[in-house]
């Protein structure tokens, strides 16, 4: 390891240990390393240059618009109608309320693209309902945290937009590639919920399943669900870019919430704008802060050296895939999704290409693996939001969370070793 990289890593670790926010630590570590290398002719102007270039991409404009659309839907009555639709499907199945939470998260993820928005919008209603139905507070909160993570897999997904920019991968194909894995995660979480309810002998849900109830709820939910048609359909048909699709989602959610449902007040809209600024600021700061750090790693050929070391250990594609999964799960536990993605894509993508992995397959696998970290301490945003909404302590959630995490890891392994799960739908629809 060169002296430059030693300074970079040492500064970064020390700053994290003393509690400096990760985005600030990344910039300061990169600045310290560049100052160390300035005597060798390294251009210090690369710091502001990398900060600017990493945040000036047009597709990144999709992020604030998707966040705003999700916040408007949450406050404008659209999420309530999606919950009613989910409730109409499960009826009197044991663990039905928990299944409502999972299905509602899948519906809301398909119109918001945000983990935090999905977890908060659905959890505030259904965590108390799950507790009332027999689930412990820890289990209800843990399920909501993992179900909320579906928001980054089912399109439209903000991390897929960022990954498309960073890795030069088709955002439309990434969106479609996340559909089947997202459904698989939902099914796995519902199966675990059903098993827990049966073992603990929870009483069945009081709601009834009937075709009339389903049709009634579907009719009330048709306007929120049209958001999915506009976003995914528009991108798939080449009518709009992801950024333009996000703007369409905002306009449509405003029309529905203000003019049709009449549930979005001026105060609600202001709070949605504030939420959007906060979330977007965090995302853009992470991207900009990570860019100089990642640039230094690239200049020092760290990604290539790591890739060479891994391929020198084994040429077996299955073992290399397992090694990538181990790295992603470990890093995702301690580093938030956005900076982890920016740091790991340059390192792992050459390995994925070397074993013949499709870029869309790699991208979905990477987001899913890092997304599992969204539900685990110490940096899991979905877990923190769920604990806040569910009024639960982290210690209450840690043990009940494990079965749901295990279910997600099973799906992750299936995604990693069965490429058609991620590539079949994009290849089918994007080639029409």
PDB file of C-alpha atoms in Angstrom, residues 85-319:
ATOM      1  CA  UNK A  85     -55.742  -2.123  -1.416  1.00  0.00           C
ATOM      2  CA  UNK A  86     -53.143  -4.292   0.329  1.00  0.00           C
ATOM      3  CA  UNK A  87     -55.578  -5.010   3.165  1.00  0.00           C
ATOM      4  CA  UNK A  88     -58.230  -6.207   0.707  1.00  0.00           C
ATOM      5  CA  UNK A  89     -55.926  -8.972  -0.569  1.00  0.00           C
ATOM      6  CA  UNK A  90     -54.884 -10.677   2.681  1.00  0.00           C
ATOM      7  CA  UNK A  91     -58.233 -10.886   4.512  1.00  0.00           C
ATOM      8  CA  UNK A  92     -58.244 -13.388   7.354  1.00  0.00           C
ATOM      9  CA  UNK A  93     -54.851 -14.977   6.704  1.00  0.00           C
ATOM     10  CA  UNK A  94     -52.841 -15.473   9.944  1.00  0.00           C
ATOM     11  CA  UNK A  95     -50.354 -12.619  10.153  1.00  0.00           C
ATOM     12  CA  UNK A  96     -52.552 -10.717   7.744  1.00  0.00           C
ATOM     13  CA  UNK A  97     -51.761  -7.261   9.124  1.00  0.00           C
ATOM     14  CA  UNK A  98     -48.032  -7.915   8.714  1.00  0.00           C
ATOM     15  CA  UNK A  99     -48.679  -9.033   5.152  1.00  0.00           C
ATOM     16  CA  UNK A 100     -50.640  -5.829   4.587  1.00  0.00           C
ATOM     17  CA  UNK A 101     -47.525  -3.925   5.650  1.00  0.00           C
ATOM     18  CA  UNK A 102     -45.342  -5.811   3.163  1.00  0.00           C
ATOM     19  CA  UNK A 103     -47.772  -5.498   0.252  1.00  0.00           C
ATOM     20  CA  UNK A 104     -48.412  -1.827   1.047  1.00  0.00           C
ATOM     21  CA  UNK A 105     -44.648  -1.200   1.055  1.00  0.00           C
ATOM     22  CA  UNK A 106     -44.409  -2.857  -2.363  1.00  0.00           C
ATOM     23  CA  UNK A 107     -47.207  -0.656  -3.708  1.00  0.00           C
ATOM     24  CA  UNK A 108     -45.780   2.503  -2.166  1.00  0.00           C
ATOM     25  CA  UNK A 109     -42.242   1.653  -3.289  1.00  0.00           C
ATOM     26  CA  UNK A 110     -43.589   1.489  -6.832  1.00  0.00           C
ATOM     27  CA  UNK A 111     -44.639   5.126  -6.641  1.00  0.00           C
ATOM     28  CA  UNK A 112     -42.021   6.718  -4.366  1.00  0.00           C
ATOM     29  CA  UNK A 113     -38.593   5.098  -4.852  1.00  0.00           C
ATOM     30  CA  UNK A 114     -37.434   5.975  -1.339  1.00  0.00           C
ATOM     31  CA  UNK A 115     -36.703   3.678   1.602  1.00  0.00           C
ATOM     32  CA  UNK A 116     -37.290   6.357   4.234  1.00  0.00           C
ATOM     33  CA  UNK A 117     -40.544   7.539   2.639  1.00  0.00           C
ATOM     34  CA  UNK A 118     -41.855   3.977   2.286  1.00  0.00           C
ATOM     35  CA  UNK A 119     -40.964   3.014   5.857  1.00  0.00           C
ATOM     36  CA  UNK A 120     -42.455   6.155   7.384  1.00  0.00           C
ATOM     37  CA  UNK A 121     -45.627   6.326   5.293  1.00  0.00           C
ATOM     38  CA  UNK A 122     -46.620   2.699   5.868  1.00  0.00           C
ATOM     39  CA  UNK A 123     -45.109   2.179   9.318  1.00  0.00           C
ATOM     40  CA  UNK A 124     -46.914   5.041  11.004  1.00  0.00           C
ATOM     41  CA  UNK A 125     -50.230   3.329  10.217  1.00  0.00           C
ATOM     42  CA  UNK A 126     -49.395  -0.373  10.345  1.00  0.00           C
ATOM     43  CA  UNK A 127     -46.811  -0.832  13.126  1.00  0.00           C
ATOM     44  CA  UNK A 128     -49.488  -0.086  15.776  1.00  0.00           C
ATOM     45  CA  UNK A 129     -51.906  -2.351  13.887  1.00  0.00           C
ATOM     46  CA  UNK A 130     -49.349  -5.197  13.850  1.00  0.00           C
ATOM     47  CA  UNK A 131     -48.767  -4.812  17.594  1.00  0.00           C
ATOM     48  CA  UNK A 132     -52.507  -4.911  18.201  1.00  0.00           C
ATOM     49  CA  UNK A 133     -52.796  -8.098  16.110  1.00  0.00           C
ATOM     50  CA  UNK A 134     -50.288  -9.972  18.299  1.00  0.00           C
ATOM     51  CA  UNK A 135     -46.798  -9.114  17.021  1.00  0.00           C
ATOM     52  CA  UNK A 136     -44.290  -7.816  19.544  1.00  0.00           C
ATOM     53  CA  UNK A 137     -43.165  -4.218  19.118  1.00  0.00           C
ATOM     54  CA  UNK A 138     -39.713  -5.455  18.106  1.00  0.00           C
ATOM     55  CA  UNK A 139     -41.052  -7.861  15.473  1.00  0.00           C
ATOM     56  CA  UNK A 140     -43.459  -5.278  14.039  1.00  0.00           C
ATOM     57  CA  UNK A 141     -40.702  -2.683  13.825  1.00  0.00           C
ATOM     58  CA  UNK A 142     -38.195  -5.162  12.378  1.00  0.00           C
ATOM     59  CA  UNK A 143     -40.624  -6.269   9.689  1.00  0.00           C
ATOM     60  CA  UNK A 144     -41.380  -2.661   8.778  1.00  0.00           C
ATOM     61  CA  UNK A 145     -37.670  -1.853   8.529  1.00  0.00           C
ATOM     62  CA  UNK A 146     -36.998  -4.735   6.131  1.00  0.00           C
ATOM     63  CA  UNK A 147     -40.214  -4.192   4.161  1.00  0.00           C
ATOM     64  CA  UNK A 148     -39.349  -0.508   3.816  1.00  0.00           C
ATOM     65  CA  UNK A 149     -36.084  -1.512   2.161  1.00  0.00           C
ATOM     66  CA  UNK A 150     -38.133  -2.769  -0.784  1.00  0.00           C
ATOM     67  CA  UNK A 151     -38.312   0.923  -1.707  1.00  0.00           C
ATOM     68  CA  UNK A 152     -34.816   0.771  -3.181  1.00  0.00           C
ATOM     69  CA  UNK A 153     -35.479  -2.355  -5.270  1.00  0.00           C
ATOM     70  CA  UNK A 154     -38.931  -1.947  -6.812  1.00  0.00           C
ATOM     71  CA  UNK A 155     -38.855   0.847  -9.412  1.00  0.00           C
ATOM     72  CA  UNK A 156     -38.667   3.757  -9.496  1.00  0.00           C
ATOM     73  CA  UNK A 157     -35.610   3.536  -7.238  1.00  0.00           C
ATOM     74  CA  UNK A 158     -33.392   6.470  -6.316  1.00  0.00           C
ATOM     75  CA  UNK A 159     -30.306   4.225  -5.788  1.00  0.00           C
ATOM     76  CA  UNK A 160     -30.839   2.756  -9.269  1.00  0.00           C
ATOM     77  CA  UNK A 161     -30.730   6.295 -10.691  1.00  0.00           C
ATOM     78  CA  UNK A 162     -27.465   6.971  -8.850  1.00  0.00           C
ATOM     79  CA  UNK A 163     -26.007   3.614  -9.885  1.00  0.00           C
ATOM     80  CA  UNK A 164     -26.927   4.256 -13.503  1.00  0.00           C
ATOM     81  CA  UNK A 165     -24.982   7.516 -13.364  1.00  0.00           C
ATOM     82  CA  UNK A 166     -21.970   6.091 -11.515  1.00  0.00           C
ATOM     83  CA  UNK A 167     -21.672   2.832 -13.443  1.00  0.00           C
ATOM     84  CA  UNK A 168     -22.933   4.000 -16.856  1.00  0.00           C
ATOM     85  CA  UNK A 169     -25.718   1.385 -16.746  1.00  0.00           C
ATOM     86  CA  UNK A 170     -29.125   1.841 -18.372  1.00  0.00           C
ATOM     87  CA  UNK A 171     -31.425   3.236 -15.676  1.00  0.00           C
ATOM     88  CA  UNK A 172     -34.470   1.871 -17.482  1.00  0.00           C
ATOM     89  CA  UNK A 173     -33.013  -1.648 -17.463  1.00  0.00           C
ATOM     90  CA  UNK A 174     -32.070  -1.321 -13.790  1.00  0.00           C
ATOM     91  CA  UNK A 175     -35.646  -0.312 -12.989  1.00  0.00           C
ATOM     92  CA  UNK A 176     -37.031  -3.359 -14.778  1.00  0.00           C
ATOM     93  CA  UNK A 177     -34.326  -5.597 -13.317  1.00  0.00           C
ATOM     94  CA  UNK A 178     -35.501  -4.752  -9.807  1.00  0.00           C
ATOM     95  CA  UNK A 179     -39.128  -5.795 -10.343  1.00  0.00           C
ATOM     96  CA  UNK A 180     -38.852  -9.569  -9.845  1.00  0.00           C
ATOM     97  CA  UNK A 181     -36.314  -9.396  -6.967  1.00  0.00           C
ATOM     98  CA  UNK A 182     -38.564  -6.842  -5.250  1.00  0.00           C
ATOM     99  CA  UNK A 183     -41.552  -9.153  -5.567  1.00  0.00           C
ATOM    100  CA  UNK A 184     -39.412 -12.058  -4.313  1.00  0.00           C
ATOM    101  CA  UNK A 185     -38.388 -10.071  -1.219  1.00  0.00           C
ATOM    102  CA  UNK A 186     -42.020  -9.225  -0.531  1.00  0.00           C
ATOM    103  CA  UNK A 187     -43.030 -12.881  -0.842  1.00  0.00           C
ATOM    104  CA  UNK A 188     -40.183 -13.986   1.456  1.00  0.00           C
ATOM    105  CA  UNK A 189     -41.096 -11.437   4.145  1.00  0.00           C
ATOM    106  CA  UNK A 190     -44.761 -12.439   3.930  1.00  0.00           C
ATOM    107  CA  UNK A 191     -43.801 -16.107   4.345  1.00  0.00           C
ATOM    108  CA  UNK A 192     -41.786 -15.302   7.481  1.00  0.00           C
ATOM    109  CA  UNK A 193     -44.673 -13.202   8.848  1.00  0.00           C
ATOM    110  CA  UNK A 194     -47.108 -16.051   8.215  1.00  0.00           C
ATOM    111  CA  UNK A 195     -44.792 -18.549   9.949  1.00  0.00           C
ATOM    112  CA  UNK A 196     -44.381 -16.301  13.008  1.00  0.00           C
ATOM    113  CA  UNK A 197     -48.137 -15.761  13.241  1.00  0.00           C
ATOM    114  CA  UNK A 198     -48.821 -19.507  13.025  1.00  0.00           C
ATOM    115  CA  UNK A 199     -46.175 -20.442  15.595  1.00  0.00           C
ATOM    116  CA  UNK A 200     -47.307 -17.740  18.030  1.00  0.00           C
ATOM    117  CA  UNK A 201     -51.009 -18.482  17.300  1.00  0.00           C
ATOM    118  CA  UNK A 202     -51.990 -14.943  16.387  1.00  0.00           C
ATOM    119  CA  UNK A 203     -55.718 -14.389  15.832  1.00  0.00           C
ATOM    120  CA  UNK A 204     -56.728 -13.938  12.181  1.00  0.00           C
ATOM    121  CA  UNK A 205     -57.296 -10.477  10.769  1.00  0.00           C
ATOM    122  CA  UNK A 206     -60.815  -9.119  11.156  1.00  0.00           C
ATOM    123  CA  UNK A 207     -60.919  -7.908   7.556  1.00  0.00           C
ATOM    124  CA  UNK A 208     -62.579 -10.044   4.907  1.00  0.00           C
ATOM    125  CA  UNK A 209     -61.233 -11.041   1.529  1.00  0.00           C
ATOM    126  CA  UNK A 210     -63.749 -10.909  -1.273  1.00  0.00           C
ATOM    127  CA  UNK A 211     -63.739  -9.981  -4.921  1.00  0.00           C
ATOM    128  CA  UNK A 212     -66.050  -7.066  -4.172  1.00  0.00           C
ATOM    129  CA  UNK A 213     -63.659  -5.674  -1.524  1.00  0.00           C
ATOM    130  CA  UNK A 214     -60.661  -6.101  -3.818  1.00  0.00           C
ATOM    131  CA  UNK A 215     -62.407  -4.374  -6.725  1.00  0.00           C
ATOM    132  CA  UNK A 216     -63.602  -1.560  -4.465  1.00  0.00           C
ATOM    133  CA  UNK A 217     -60.100  -0.978  -3.057  1.00  0.00           C
ATOM    134  CA  UNK A 218     -58.549  -1.249  -6.522  1.00  0.00           C
ATOM    135  CA  UNK A 219     -60.957   1.383  -7.801  1.00  0.00           C
ATOM    136  CA  UNK A 220     -59.947   3.753  -4.993  1.00  0.00           C
ATOM    137  CA  UNK A 221     -56.245   3.059  -5.656  1.00  0.00           C
ATOM    138  CA  UNK A 222     -56.268   3.401  -9.425  1.00  0.00           C
ATOM    139  CA  UNK A 223     -54.976   6.985  -9.407  1.00  0.00           C
ATOM    140  CA  UNK A 224     -51.929   6.268  -7.181  1.00  0.00           C
ATOM    141  CA  UNK A 225     -51.158   3.140  -9.213  1.00  0.00           C
ATOM    142  CA  UNK A 226     -51.272   5.144 -12.444  1.00  0.00           C
ATOM    143  CA  UNK A 227     -48.060   6.779 -11.222  1.00  0.00           C
ATOM    144  CA  UNK A 228     -46.282   3.475 -11.855  1.00  0.00           C
ATOM    145  CA  UNK A 229     -47.697   3.338 -15.378  1.00  0.00           C
ATOM    146  CA  UNK A 230     -46.546   6.874 -16.145  1.00  0.00           C
ATOM    147  CA  UNK A 231     -43.043   6.398 -14.717  1.00  0.00           C
ATOM    148  CA  UNK A 232     -42.123   2.865 -15.786  1.00  0.00           C
ATOM    149  CA  UNK A 233     -44.188   2.897 -18.979  1.00  0.00           C
ATOM    150  CA  UNK A 234     -42.791   6.239 -20.064  1.00  0.00           C
ATOM    151  CA  UNK A 235     -39.185   5.157 -19.508  1.00  0.00           C
ATOM    152  CA  UNK A 236     -39.688   1.742 -21.107  1.00  0.00           C
ATOM    153  CA  UNK A 237     -41.311   3.228 -24.224  1.00  0.00           C
ATOM    154  CA  UNK A 238     -38.578   5.839 -24.535  1.00  0.00           C
ATOM    155  CA  UNK A 239     -41.054   8.703 -24.122  1.00  0.00           C
ATOM    156  CA  UNK A 240     -39.291  10.234 -21.109  1.00  0.00           C
ATOM    157  CA  UNK A 241     -35.947  10.074 -19.337  1.00  0.00           C
ATOM    158  CA  UNK A 242     -35.859   9.031 -15.654  1.00  0.00           C
ATOM    159  CA  UNK A 243     -35.570  12.706 -14.677  1.00  0.00           C
ATOM    160  CA  UNK A 244     -38.575  13.656 -16.788  1.00  0.00           C
ATOM    161  CA  UNK A 245     -40.494  10.672 -15.400  1.00  0.00           C
ATOM    162  CA  UNK A 246     -39.797  11.914 -11.869  1.00  0.00           C
ATOM    163  CA  UNK A 247     -41.207  15.330 -12.789  1.00  0.00           C
ATOM    164  CA  UNK A 248     -44.300  13.642 -14.233  1.00  0.00           C
ATOM    165  CA  UNK A 249     -44.700  11.765 -10.929  1.00  0.00           C
ATOM    166  CA  UNK A 250     -44.591  15.038  -8.975  1.00  0.00           C
ATOM    167  CA  UNK A 251     -47.123  16.759 -11.245  1.00  0.00           C
ATOM    168  CA  UNK A 252     -49.474  13.758 -11.170  1.00  0.00           C
ATOM    169  CA  UNK A 253     -49.255  13.381  -7.383  1.00  0.00           C
ATOM    170  CA  UNK A 254     -50.061  17.093  -6.987  1.00  0.00           C
ATOM    171  CA  UNK A 255     -53.046  16.856  -9.328  1.00  0.00           C
ATOM    172  CA  UNK A 256     -54.427  13.833  -7.489  1.00  0.00           C
ATOM    173  CA  UNK A 257     -53.710  15.045  -3.937  1.00  0.00           C
ATOM    174  CA  UNK A 258     -54.837  18.664  -4.412  1.00  0.00           C
ATOM    175  CA  UNK A 259     -57.507  18.673  -7.109  1.00  0.00           C
ATOM    176  CA  UNK A 260     -59.061  15.201  -6.803  1.00  0.00           C
ATOM    177  CA  UNK A 261     -58.587  13.959  -3.222  1.00  0.00           C
ATOM    178  CA  UNK A 262     -58.312  17.510  -1.783  1.00  0.00           C
ATOM    179  CA  UNK A 263     -56.231  16.199   1.136  1.00  0.00           C
ATOM    180  CA  UNK A 264     -52.915  18.021   0.590  1.00  0.00           C
ATOM    181  CA  UNK A 265     -52.811  21.359   2.414  1.00  0.00           C
ATOM    182  CA  UNK A 266     -50.378  24.220   1.898  1.00  0.00           C
ATOM    183  CA  UNK A 267     -48.659  23.218   5.146  1.00  0.00           C
ATOM    184  CA  UNK A 268     -48.331  19.619   3.928  1.00  0.00           C
ATOM    185  CA  UNK A 269     -46.782  20.790   0.666  1.00  0.00           C
ATOM    186  CA  UNK A 270     -44.324  23.016   2.523  1.00  0.00           C
ATOM    187  CA  UNK A 271     -43.296  20.095   4.754  1.00  0.00           C
ATOM    188  CA  UNK A 272     -42.862  17.933   1.647  1.00  0.00           C
ATOM    189  CA  UNK A 273     -40.534  20.549   0.168  1.00  0.00           C
ATOM    190  CA  UNK A 274     -38.539  20.683   3.410  1.00  0.00           C
ATOM    191  CA  UNK A 275     -38.216  16.884   3.465  1.00  0.00           C
ATOM    192  CA  UNK A 276     -37.085  16.929  -0.156  1.00  0.00           C
ATOM    193  CA  UNK A 277     -34.383  19.513   0.521  1.00  0.00           C
ATOM    194  CA  UNK A 278     -33.095  17.546   3.522  1.00  0.00           C
ATOM    195  CA  UNK A 279     -32.965  14.176   1.764  1.00  0.00           C
ATOM    196  CA  UNK A 280     -31.544  15.578  -1.480  1.00  0.00           C
ATOM    197  CA  UNK A 281     -28.935  17.573   0.406  1.00  0.00           C
ATOM    198  CA  UNK A 282     -27.735  14.440   2.190  1.00  0.00           C
ATOM    199  CA  UNK A 283     -27.588  12.426  -1.045  1.00  0.00           C
ATOM    200  CA  UNK A 284     -25.760  15.107  -3.050  1.00  0.00           C
ATOM    201  CA  UNK A 285     -23.359  15.808  -0.185  1.00  0.00           C
ATOM    202  CA  UNK A 286     -22.500  12.104   0.027  1.00  0.00           C
ATOM    203  CA  UNK A 287     -21.939  11.895  -3.730  1.00  0.00           C
ATOM    204  CA  UNK A 288     -19.795  15.018  -3.857  1.00  0.00           C
ATOM    205  CA  UNK A 289     -17.810  14.063  -0.762  1.00  0.00           C
ATOM    206  CA  UNK A 290     -17.106  10.567  -2.022  1.00  0.00           C
ATOM    207  CA  UNK A 291     -15.876  11.679  -5.450  1.00  0.00           C
ATOM    208  CA  UNK A 292     -12.386  12.977  -4.435  1.00  0.00           C
ATOM    209  CA  UNK A 293     -11.924   9.919  -2.209  1.00  0.00           C
ATOM    210  CA  UNK A 294     -12.880   7.551  -5.026  1.00  0.00           C
ATOM    211  CA  UNK A 295     -10.721   9.488  -7.503  1.00  0.00           C
ATOM    212  CA  UNK A 296      -7.659   9.055  -5.301  1.00  0.00           C
ATOM    213  CA  UNK A 297      -8.322   5.331  -5.012  1.00  0.00           C
ATOM    214  CA  UNK A 298      -8.570   5.122  -8.797  1.00  0.00           C
ATOM    215  CA  UNK A 299      -5.376   7.137  -9.355  1.00  0.00           C
ATOM    216  CA  UNK A 300      -3.538   4.760  -7.042  1.00  0.00           C
ATOM    217  CA  UNK A 301      -5.105   1.790  -8.910  1.00  0.00           C
ATOM    218  CA  UNK A 302      -6.610   0.430  -5.693  1.00  0.00           C
ATOM    219  CA  UNK A 303      -9.735  -0.960  -7.411  1.00  0.00           C
ATOM    220  CA  UNK A 304      -7.656  -2.756 -10.010  1.00  0.00           C
ATOM    221  CA  UNK A 305      -5.245  -4.100  -7.391  1.00  0.00           C
ATOM    222  CA  UNK A 306      -8.118  -5.453  -5.282  1.00  0.00           C
ATOM    223  CA  UNK A 307      -9.703  -6.999  -8.359  1.00  0.00           C
ATOM    224  CA  UNK A 308      -6.374  -8.586  -9.324  1.00  0.00           C
ATOM    225  CA  UNK A 309      -5.910  -9.932  -5.792  1.00  0.00           C
ATOM    226  CA  UNK A 310      -9.371 -11.499  -5.748  1.00  0.00           C
ATOM    227  CA  UNK A 311      -8.986 -13.086  -9.176  1.00  0.00           C
ATOM    228  CA  UNK A 312      -5.520 -14.336  -8.182  1.00  0.00           C
ATOM    229  CA  UNK A 313      -7.080 -16.177  -5.245  1.00  0.00           C
ATOM    230  CA  UNK A 314      -9.560 -17.998  -7.467  1.00  0.00           C
ATOM    231  CA  UNK A 315     -10.892 -17.931 -11.010  1.00  0.00           C
ATOM    232  CA  UNK A 316     -14.127 -19.652 -10.011  1.00  0.00           C
ATOM    233  CA  UNK A 317     -17.057 -17.301 -10.829  1.00  0.00           C
ATOM    234  CA  UNK A 318     -19.177 -18.720  -7.988  1.00  0.00           C
ATOM    235  CA  UNK A 319     -16.473 -18.098  -5.387  1.00  0.00           C
TER     236      UNK A 319
END
